[in-house]
PDB file of C-alpha atoms in Angstrom:
ATOM      1  CA  MET A   1       0.000   0.000   0.000  1.00  0.00           C
ATOM      2  CA  LYS A   2       1.116   3.547  -0.773  1.00  0.00           C
ATOM      3  CA  ASP A   3       0.379   6.598   1.378  1.00  0.00           C
ATOM      4  CA  LEU A   4      -1.096   9.662  -0.354  1.00  0.00           C
ATOM      5  CA  THR A   5      -1.970  13.043   1.158  1.00  0.00           C
ATOM      6  CA  LEU A   6      -4.875  14.485  -0.836  1.00  0.00           C
ATOM      7  CA  GLY A   7      -6.309  17.973  -0.351  1.00  0.00           C
ATOM      8  CA  ILE A   8      -9.729  19.159  -1.511  1.00  0.00           C
ATOM      9  CA  LEU A   9     -10.078  22.836  -2.426  1.00  0.00           C
ATOM     10  CA  ALA A  10     -12.850  24.955  -3.895  1.00  0.00           C
ATOM     11  CA  HIS A  11     -14.611  28.276  -4.017  1.00  0.00           C
ATOM     12  CA  VAL A  12     -17.219  28.423  -1.255  1.00  0.00           C
ATOM     13  CA  ASP A  13     -20.472  26.544  -2.057  1.00  0.00           C
ATOM     14  CA  ALA A  14     -18.968  24.480  -4.875  1.00  0.00           C
ATOM     15  CA  GLY A  15     -19.731  21.340  -2.867  1.00  0.00           C
ATOM     16  CA  LYS A  16     -16.242  20.530  -1.627  1.00  0.00           C
ATOM     17  CA  THR A  17     -17.230  19.067   1.742  1.00  0.00           C
ATOM     18  CA  THR A  18     -20.121  17.188   0.133  1.00  0.00           C
ATOM     19  CA  LEU A  19     -17.626  15.605  -2.283  1.00  0.00           C
ATOM     20  CA  SER A  20     -15.373  14.695   0.636  1.00  0.00           C
ATOM     21  CA  GLU A  21     -18.316  13.003   2.365  1.00  0.00           C
ATOM     22  CA  ALA A  22     -19.227  11.168  -0.850  1.00  0.00           C
ATOM     23  CA  LEU A  23     -15.672   9.857  -1.296  1.00  0.00           C
ATOM     24  CA  LEU A  24     -15.495   8.690   2.317  1.00  0.00           C
ATOM     25  CA  PHE A  25     -18.861   6.947   1.953  1.00  0.00           C
ATOM     26  CA  THR A  26     -17.915   5.326  -1.380  1.00  0.00           C
ATOM     27  CA  ALA A  27     -14.680   4.028   0.145  1.00  0.00           C
ATOM     28  CA  GLY A  28     -16.582   2.604   3.125  1.00  0.00           C
ATOM     29  CA  ALA A  29     -14.888   4.892   5.649  1.00  0.00           C
ATOM     30  CA  ILE A  30     -18.224   6.260   6.927  1.00  0.00           C
ATOM     31  CA  LYS A  31     -21.669   4.649   7.007  1.00  0.00           C
ATOM     32  CA  HIS A  32     -23.591   7.822   6.180  1.00  0.00           C
ATOM     33  CA  ALA A  33     -22.650  10.725   3.914  1.00  0.00           C
ATOM     34  CA  GLY A  34     -23.490  13.849   5.884  1.00  0.00           C
ATOM     35  CA  ARG A  35     -24.653  17.170   4.490  1.00  0.00           C
ATOM     36  CA  VAL A  36     -23.414  20.649   5.292  1.00  0.00           C
ATOM     37  CA  ASP A  37     -26.932  22.072   5.273  1.00  0.00           C
ATOM     38  CA  HIS A  38     -28.080  19.359   7.685  1.00  0.00           C
ATOM     39  CA  GLY A  39     -25.221  20.060  10.071  1.00  0.00           C
ATOM     40  CA  ASP A  40     -24.147  16.399  10.134  1.00  0.00           C
ATOM     41  CA  ALA A  41     -21.075  16.458   7.863  1.00  0.00           C
ATOM     42  CA  PHE A  42     -18.351  14.179   9.208  1.00  0.00           C
ATOM     43  CA  LEU A  43     -15.657  16.757   8.478  1.00  0.00           C
ATOM     44  CA  ASP A  44     -17.387  19.918   9.750  1.00  0.00           C
ATOM     45  CA  THR A  45     -17.195  19.213  13.474  1.00  0.00           C
ATOM     46  CA  ASP A  46     -16.940  22.681  14.997  1.00  0.00           C
ATOM     47  CA  GLN A  47     -20.223  24.201  16.162  1.00  0.00           C
ATOM     48  CA  ILE A  48     -19.596  27.482  14.339  1.00  0.00           C
ATOM     49  CA  GLU A  49     -19.138  25.488  11.107  1.00  0.00           C
ATOM     50  CA  LYS A  50     -22.447  23.717  11.695  1.00  0.00           C
ATOM     51  CA  ASP A  51     -24.183  27.016  12.445  1.00  0.00           C
ATOM     52  CA  ARG A  52     -22.781  28.875   9.422  1.00  0.00           C
ATOM     53  CA  GLY A  53     -22.792  25.948   6.992  1.00  0.00           C
ATOM     54  CA  ILE A  54     -19.210  26.519   5.833  1.00  0.00           C
ATOM     55  CA  THR A  55     -15.819  24.957   6.485  1.00  0.00           C
ATOM     56  CA  ILE A  56     -13.594  27.175   8.622  1.00  0.00           C
ATOM     57  CA  TYR A  57     -10.856  24.790   9.768  1.00  0.00           C
ATOM     58  CA  SER A  58      -8.950  22.236   7.711  1.00  0.00           C
ATOM     59  CA  LYS A  59      -9.982  18.704   8.668  1.00  0.00           C
ATOM     60  CA  GLU A  60      -8.403  15.321   8.094  1.00  0.00           C
ATOM     61  CA  ALA A  61      -9.870  11.887   7.400  1.00  0.00           C
ATOM     62  CA  ARG A  62      -8.427   8.569   6.221  1.00  0.00           C
ATOM     63  CA  PHE A  63      -9.706   6.027   3.737  1.00  0.00           C
ATOM     64  CA  THR A  64      -8.443   3.433   1.281  1.00  0.00           C
ATOM     65  CA  LEU A  65      -8.817   3.392  -2.503  1.00  0.00           C
ATOM     66  CA  GLY A  66      -7.282   0.423  -4.289  1.00  0.00           C
ATOM     67  CA  SER A  67      -3.610   0.345  -3.322  1.00  0.00           C
ATOM     68  CA  LEU A  68      -3.701   3.850  -1.783  1.00  0.00           C
ATOM     69  CA  ASN A  69      -3.979   4.773   1.866  1.00  0.00           C
ATOM     70  CA  ILE A  70      -5.335   8.297   1.515  1.00  0.00           C
ATOM     71  CA  GLN A  71      -5.118  11.049   4.085  1.00  0.00           C
ATOM     72  CA  LEU A  72      -7.816  13.452   2.983  1.00  0.00           C
ATOM     73  CA  ILE A  73      -7.615  17.112   3.997  1.00  0.00           C
ATOM     74  CA  ASP A  74     -10.778  19.172   3.541  1.00  0.00           C
ATOM     75  CA  THR A  75      -9.914  22.875   3.431  1.00  0.00           C
ATOM     76  CA  PRO A  76     -12.029  26.038   3.858  1.00  0.00           C
ATOM     77  CA  GLY A  77     -13.611  27.394   0.687  1.00  0.00           C
ATOM     78  CA  HIS A  78     -14.330  30.934   1.833  1.00  0.00           C
ATOM     79  CA  ALA A  79     -11.758  33.474   0.683  1.00  0.00           C
ATOM     80  CA  ASP A  80     -11.568  34.896   4.228  1.00  0.00           C
ATOM     81  CA  PHE A  81      -9.893  31.660   5.348  1.00  0.00           C
ATOM     82  CA  THR A  82      -7.367  31.372   2.508  1.00  0.00           C
ATOM     83  CA  ALA A  83      -4.489  31.382   5.005  1.00  0.00           C
ATOM     84  CA  GLU A  84      -5.936  28.239   6.606  1.00  0.00           C
ATOM     85  CA  THR A  85      -6.035  26.625   3.171  1.00  0.00           C
ATOM     86  CA  GLU A  86      -2.564  27.744   2.094  1.00  0.00           C
ATOM     87  CA  ARG A  87      -0.866  26.378   5.197  1.00  0.00           C
ATOM     88  CA  VAL A  88      -1.683  22.783   4.167  1.00  0.00           C
ATOM     89  CA  LEU A  89      -0.561  23.043   0.538  1.00  0.00           C
ATOM     90  CA  GLY A  90       3.080  22.320   1.305  1.00  0.00           C
ATOM     91  CA  ILE A  91       2.268  18.817   2.581  1.00  0.00           C
ATOM     92  CA  LEU A  92      -0.022  17.716  -0.257  1.00  0.00           C
ATOM     93  CA  ASP A  93       0.926  14.979  -2.704  1.00  0.00           C
ATOM     94  CA  CYS A  94      -1.947  16.064  -4.953  1.00  0.00           C
ATOM     95  CA  ALA A  95      -5.194  18.021  -4.785  1.00  0.00           C
ATOM     96  CA  VAL A  96      -8.773  17.965  -6.000  1.00  0.00           C
ATOM     97  CA  LEU A  97     -10.073  21.333  -7.191  1.00  0.00           C
ATOM     98  CA  VAL A  98     -13.876  21.343  -7.098  1.00  0.00           C
ATOM     99  CA  ILE A  99     -15.765  23.620  -9.492  1.00  0.00           C
ATOM    100  CA  SER A 100     -19.509  24.185  -9.498  1.00  0.00           C
ATOM    101  CA  ALA A 101     -21.079  23.276 -12.837  1.00  0.00           C
ATOM    102  CA  SER A 102     -23.548  26.153 -12.532  1.00  0.00           C
ATOM    103  CA  ASP A 103     -21.118  28.844 -11.353  1.00  0.00           C
ATOM    104  CA  GLY A 104     -18.029  27.816 -13.317  1.00  0.00           C
ATOM    105  CA  ILE A 105     -14.603  29.255 -12.538  1.00  0.00           C
ATOM    106  CA  GLN A 106     -14.937  32.000  -9.926  1.00  0.00           C
ATOM    107  CA  THR A 107     -12.501  34.547  -8.519  1.00  0.00           C
ATOM    108  CA  HIS A 108     -11.386  32.381  -5.607  1.00  0.00           C
ATOM    109  CA  THR A 109     -11.076  29.380  -7.931  1.00  0.00           C
ATOM    110  CA  ARG A 110      -8.432  31.308  -9.855  1.00  0.00           C
ATOM    111  CA  SER A 111      -6.651  32.224  -6.609  1.00  0.00           C
ATOM    112  CA  LEU A 112      -6.565  28.572  -5.552  1.00  0.00           C
ATOM    113  CA  TRP A 113      -5.264  27.542  -8.983  1.00  0.00           C
ATOM    114  CA  LYS A 114      -2.389  30.017  -8.628  1.00  0.00           C
ATOM    115  CA  LEU A 115      -1.603  28.726  -5.125  1.00  0.00           C
ATOM    116  CA  LEU A 116      -1.532  25.132  -6.364  1.00  0.00           C
ATOM    117  CA  GLU A 117       0.830  26.226  -9.123  1.00  0.00           C
ATOM    118  CA  LYS A 118       3.009  28.062  -6.601  1.00  0.00           C
ATOM    119  CA  TYR A 119       3.385  24.917  -4.494  1.00  0.00           C
ATOM    120  CA  SER A 120       3.693  22.628  -7.574  1.00  0.00           C
ATOM    121  CA  VAL A 121       0.784  20.433  -6.478  1.00  0.00           C
ATOM    122  CA  PRO A 122      -0.638  17.971  -9.053  1.00  0.00           C
ATOM    123  CA  VAL A 123      -4.349  18.678  -9.560  1.00  0.00           C
ATOM    124  CA  PHE A 124      -7.431  16.590 -10.311  1.00  0.00           C
ATOM    125  CA  ILE A 125     -10.477  18.690 -11.241  1.00  0.00           C
ATOM    126  CA  PHE A 126     -14.013  17.664 -10.295  1.00  0.00           C
ATOM    127  CA  ILE A 127     -16.989  19.452 -11.865  1.00  0.00           C
ATOM    128  CA  ASN A 128     -19.718  19.193  -9.234  1.00  0.00           C
ATOM    129  CA  LYS A 129     -23.496  19.777  -9.300  1.00  0.00           C
ATOM    130  CA  THR A 130     -23.945  18.453 -12.836  1.00  0.00           C
ATOM    131  CA  ASP A 131     -27.504  17.515 -11.863  1.00  0.00           C
ATOM    132  CA  GLN A 132     -28.548  21.163 -11.931  1.00  0.00           C
ATOM    133  CA  PRO A 133     -30.526  22.437 -14.958  1.00  0.00           C
ATOM    134  CA  GLY A 134     -28.565  23.896 -17.842  1.00  0.00           C
ATOM    135  CA  TYR A 135     -25.337  21.942 -17.311  1.00  0.00           C
ATOM    136  CA  ASP A 136     -23.322  21.866 -20.537  1.00  0.00           C
ATOM    137  CA  SER A 137     -20.243  19.647 -20.294  1.00  0.00           C
ATOM    138  CA  SER A 138     -18.722  21.021 -23.508  1.00  0.00           C
ATOM    139  CA  ALA A 139     -19.081  24.622 -22.327  1.00  0.00           C
ATOM    140  CA  VAL A 140     -17.497  23.817 -18.966  1.00  0.00           C
ATOM    141  CA  MET A 141     -14.551  22.056 -20.601  1.00  0.00           C
ATOM    142  CA  GLU A 142     -14.111  24.976 -22.990  1.00  0.00           C
ATOM    143  CA  GLU A 143     -13.993  27.375 -20.044  1.00  0.00           C
ATOM    144  CA  LEU A 144     -11.477  25.184 -18.205  1.00  0.00           C
ATOM    145  CA  ARG A 145      -9.165  24.875 -21.186  1.00  0.00           C
ATOM    146  CA  SER A 146      -9.460  28.604 -21.888  1.00  0.00           C
ATOM    147  CA  GLU A 147      -8.690  29.637 -18.282  1.00  0.00           C
ATOM    148  CA  PHE A 148      -6.288  26.906 -17.142  1.00  0.00           C
ATOM    149  CA  GLY A 149      -4.849  25.586 -20.405  1.00  0.00           C
ATOM    150  CA  THR A 150      -5.265  22.664 -22.779  1.00  0.00           C
ATOM    151  CA  SER A 151      -3.662  20.324 -20.246  1.00  0.00           C
ATOM    152  CA  CYS A 152      -7.141  20.070 -18.667  1.00  0.00           C
ATOM    153  CA  VAL A 153      -8.381  16.785 -20.135  1.00  0.00           C
ATOM    154  CA  SER A 154     -11.762  15.143 -19.596  1.00  0.00           C
ATOM    155  CA  PHE A 155     -11.325  11.665 -18.089  1.00  0.00           C
ATOM    156  CA  THR A 156     -15.009  10.707 -18.309  1.00  0.00           C
ATOM    157  CA  ASP A 157     -14.399   8.460 -21.331  1.00  0.00           C
ATOM    158  CA  ARG A 158     -10.890   7.050 -21.256  1.00  0.00           C
ATOM    159  CA  ASN A 159     -11.626   4.566 -24.042  1.00  0.00           C
ATOM    160  CA  SER A 160     -12.229   7.174 -26.732  1.00  0.00           C
ATOM    161  CA  SER A 161      -9.753   8.235 -29.390  1.00  0.00           C
ATOM    162  CA  GLU A 162     -10.448  11.864 -28.439  1.00  0.00           C
ATOM    163  CA  TRP A 163      -9.236  11.177 -24.895  1.00  0.00           C
ATOM    164  CA  GLU A 164      -6.095   9.487 -26.198  1.00  0.00           C
ATOM    165  CA  GLU A 165      -5.282  12.379 -28.508  1.00  0.00           C
ATOM    166  CA  ASN A 166      -5.974  15.098 -25.934  1.00  0.00           C
ATOM    167  CA  THR A 167      -3.874  13.228 -23.375  1.00  0.00           C
ATOM    168  CA  ALA A 168      -0.964  12.396 -25.653  1.00  0.00           C
ATOM    169  CA  VAL A 169      -0.369  15.984 -26.802  1.00  0.00           C
ATOM    170  CA  CYS A 170       0.210  17.113 -23.200  1.00  0.00           C
ATOM    171  CA  ASP A 171       3.704  15.597 -23.146  1.00  0.00           C
ATOM    172  CA  ASP A 172       6.205  15.292 -25.994  1.00  0.00           C
ATOM    173  CA  GLY A 173       7.553  11.915 -24.871  1.00  0.00           C
ATOM    174  CA  MET A 174       4.082  10.450 -24.443  1.00  0.00           C
ATOM    175  CA  LEU A 175       3.035  11.837 -27.831  1.00  0.00           C
ATOM    176  CA  ALA A 176       6.027  10.205 -29.524  1.00  0.00           C
ATOM    177  CA  ARG A 177       5.238   6.829 -27.929  1.00  0.00           C
ATOM    178  CA  TYR A 178       1.558   7.193 -28.843  1.00  0.00           C
ATOM    179  CA  LEU A 179       2.424   7.899 -32.480  1.00  0.00           C
ATOM    180  CA  ASP A 180       4.743   4.863 -32.515  1.00  0.00           C
ATOM    181  CA  THR A 181       2.472   2.386 -30.750  1.00  0.00           C
ATOM    182  CA  GLY A 182      -1.028   3.846 -30.955  1.00  0.00           C
ATOM    183  CA  ASP A 183      -1.346   3.343 -27.204  1.00  0.00           C
ATOM    184  CA  ILE A 184      -1.008   5.336 -23.995  1.00  0.00           C
ATOM    185  CA  SER A 185       0.206   3.611 -20.858  1.00  0.00           C
ATOM    186  CA  ASP A 186      -1.168   4.316 -17.388  1.00  0.00           C
ATOM    187  CA  ASP A 187       2.407   4.816 -16.208  1.00  0.00           C
ATOM    188  CA  ASP A 188       2.886   7.626 -18.731  1.00  0.00           C
ATOM    189  CA  VAL A 189      -0.348   9.290 -17.638  1.00  0.00           C
ATOM    190  CA  ARG A 190       0.520   9.008 -13.938  1.00  0.00           C
ATOM    191  CA  ALA A 191       3.950  10.515 -14.576  1.00  0.00           C
ATOM    192  CA  ALA A 192       2.488  13.410 -16.576  1.00  0.00           C
ATOM    193  CA  ILE A 193      -0.060  14.172 -13.845  1.00  0.00           C
ATOM    194  CA  ARG A 194       2.680  14.029 -11.237  1.00  0.00           C
ATOM    195  CA  ILE A 195       4.655  16.789 -12.986  1.00  0.00           C
ATOM    196  CA  ARG A 196       1.534  18.855 -13.742  1.00  0.00           C
ATOM    197  CA  LYS A 197       1.467  18.260 -17.489  1.00  0.00           C
ATOM    198  CA  ILE A 198      -2.047  16.779 -17.312  1.00  0.00           C
ATOM    199  CA  PHE A 199      -4.972  17.892 -15.157  1.00  0.00           C
ATOM    200  CA  PRO A 200      -7.654  15.162 -15.252  1.00  0.00           C
ATOM    201  CA  VAL A 201     -11.242  16.442 -15.277  1.00  0.00           C
ATOM    202  CA  SER A 202     -14.137  14.387 -13.894  1.00  0.00           C
ATOM    203  CA  ALA A 203     -17.762  15.357 -13.354  1.00  0.00           C
ATOM    204  CA  GLY A 204     -20.782  14.370 -11.306  1.00  0.00           C
ATOM    205  CA  SER A 205     -23.025  15.310  -8.427  1.00  0.00           C
ATOM    206  CA  ALA A 206     -21.630  14.664  -4.963  1.00  0.00           C
ATOM    207  CA  LEU A 207     -25.040  15.240  -3.390  1.00  0.00           C
ATOM    208  CA  ARG A 208     -26.704  12.691  -5.698  1.00  0.00           C
ATOM    209  CA  MET A 209     -23.702  10.340  -5.534  1.00  0.00           C
ATOM    210  CA  THR A 210     -23.413  10.303  -9.325  1.00  0.00           C
ATOM    211  CA  GLY A 211     -19.985  10.094 -10.915  1.00  0.00           C
ATOM    212  CA  ILE A 212     -18.362   9.515  -7.516  1.00  0.00           C
ATOM    213  CA  SER A 213     -17.391   5.873  -8.065  1.00  0.00           C
ATOM    214  CA  GLU A 214     -15.882   6.806 -11.420  1.00  0.00           C
ATOM    215  CA  PHE A 215     -13.964   9.689  -9.863  1.00  0.00           C
ATOM    216  CA  ALA A 216     -12.721   7.419  -7.067  1.00  0.00           C
ATOM    217  CA  GLU A 217     -11.509   4.987  -9.738  1.00  0.00           C
ATOM    218  CA  THR A 218      -9.640   7.794 -11.517  1.00  0.00           C
ATOM    219  CA  LEU A 219      -7.935   8.788  -8.263  1.00  0.00           C
ATOM    220  CA  SER A 220      -7.083   5.167  -7.473  1.00  0.00           C
ATOM    221  CA  LEU A 221      -5.572   4.620 -10.905  1.00  0.00           C
ATOM    222  CA  TYR A 222      -3.740   7.895 -11.510  1.00  0.00           C
ATOM    223  CA  ALA A 223      -2.992   9.615  -8.191  1.00  0.00           C
ATOM    224  CA  GLU A 224       0.582   8.747  -7.316  1.00  0.00           C
ATOM    225  CA  PRO A 225       2.628   9.604  -4.218  1.00  0.00           C
ATOM    226  CA  PRO A 226       6.045  11.169  -4.830  1.00  0.00           C
ATOM    227  CA  HIS A 227       9.031   8.854  -5.074  1.00  0.00           C
ATOM    228  CA  TYR A 228      11.416   9.271  -2.177  1.00  0.00           C
ATOM    229  CA  PRO A 229      15.036   8.026  -2.187  1.00  0.00           C
ATOM    230  CA  ASP A 230      16.028   5.159   0.092  1.00  0.00           C
ATOM    231  CA  GLU A 231      18.413   7.415   2.010  1.00  0.00           C
ATOM    232  CA  PHE A 232      16.920   9.691   4.658  1.00  0.00           C
ATOM    233  CA  GLY A 233      17.099  13.390   3.873  1.00  0.00           C
ATOM    234  CA  ALA A 234      15.825  16.591   5.423  1.00  0.00           C
TER     235      ALA A 234
END
């Protein structure tokens, strides 16, 4: 088993804590997925968080996905508590950036993206609240690729030729091997995500528990802890 420290970040009300609850429930770590608006979220334990319906303090939980022992850190989404969020970024192996399907990329989303870039954290993107009326997956992907670059690649259909092409062009070495063999290896994809050349995009509704199993599978397959040398160093 490998140990992975995974942070979840988002603009306030994007559904970050709800996604955390859904992942914990899917992995069997909790028996009931709580809700922020019901005041029974597993990760929002402080009374002021229950009263206000927002995350104020970073919280930690543990669960297992495949061969990964994951330490999940749920961070505050409100811009007023950015310092609380930033102080955990230095320990993350990778992060999930949650974006509301209805609101799209907001001001604080851009701030979080810049912070993740500053700390060189690999990023998985989850488009939440896709159950809301008017959701247009193509429009959301267009916005992501326009704002954050063409390295944002939809991972909802990894068997399509479009996915292979969009993934391969993110890295010159992977593109060369794809042109030679017509195939993309999981090892190549994991390595590219690790060095921030690919940002996988998944979508679903954490509240409705749709797309969560698929997102958990993507994390299990492609989230990779850093490789440390055998010799101790500090």
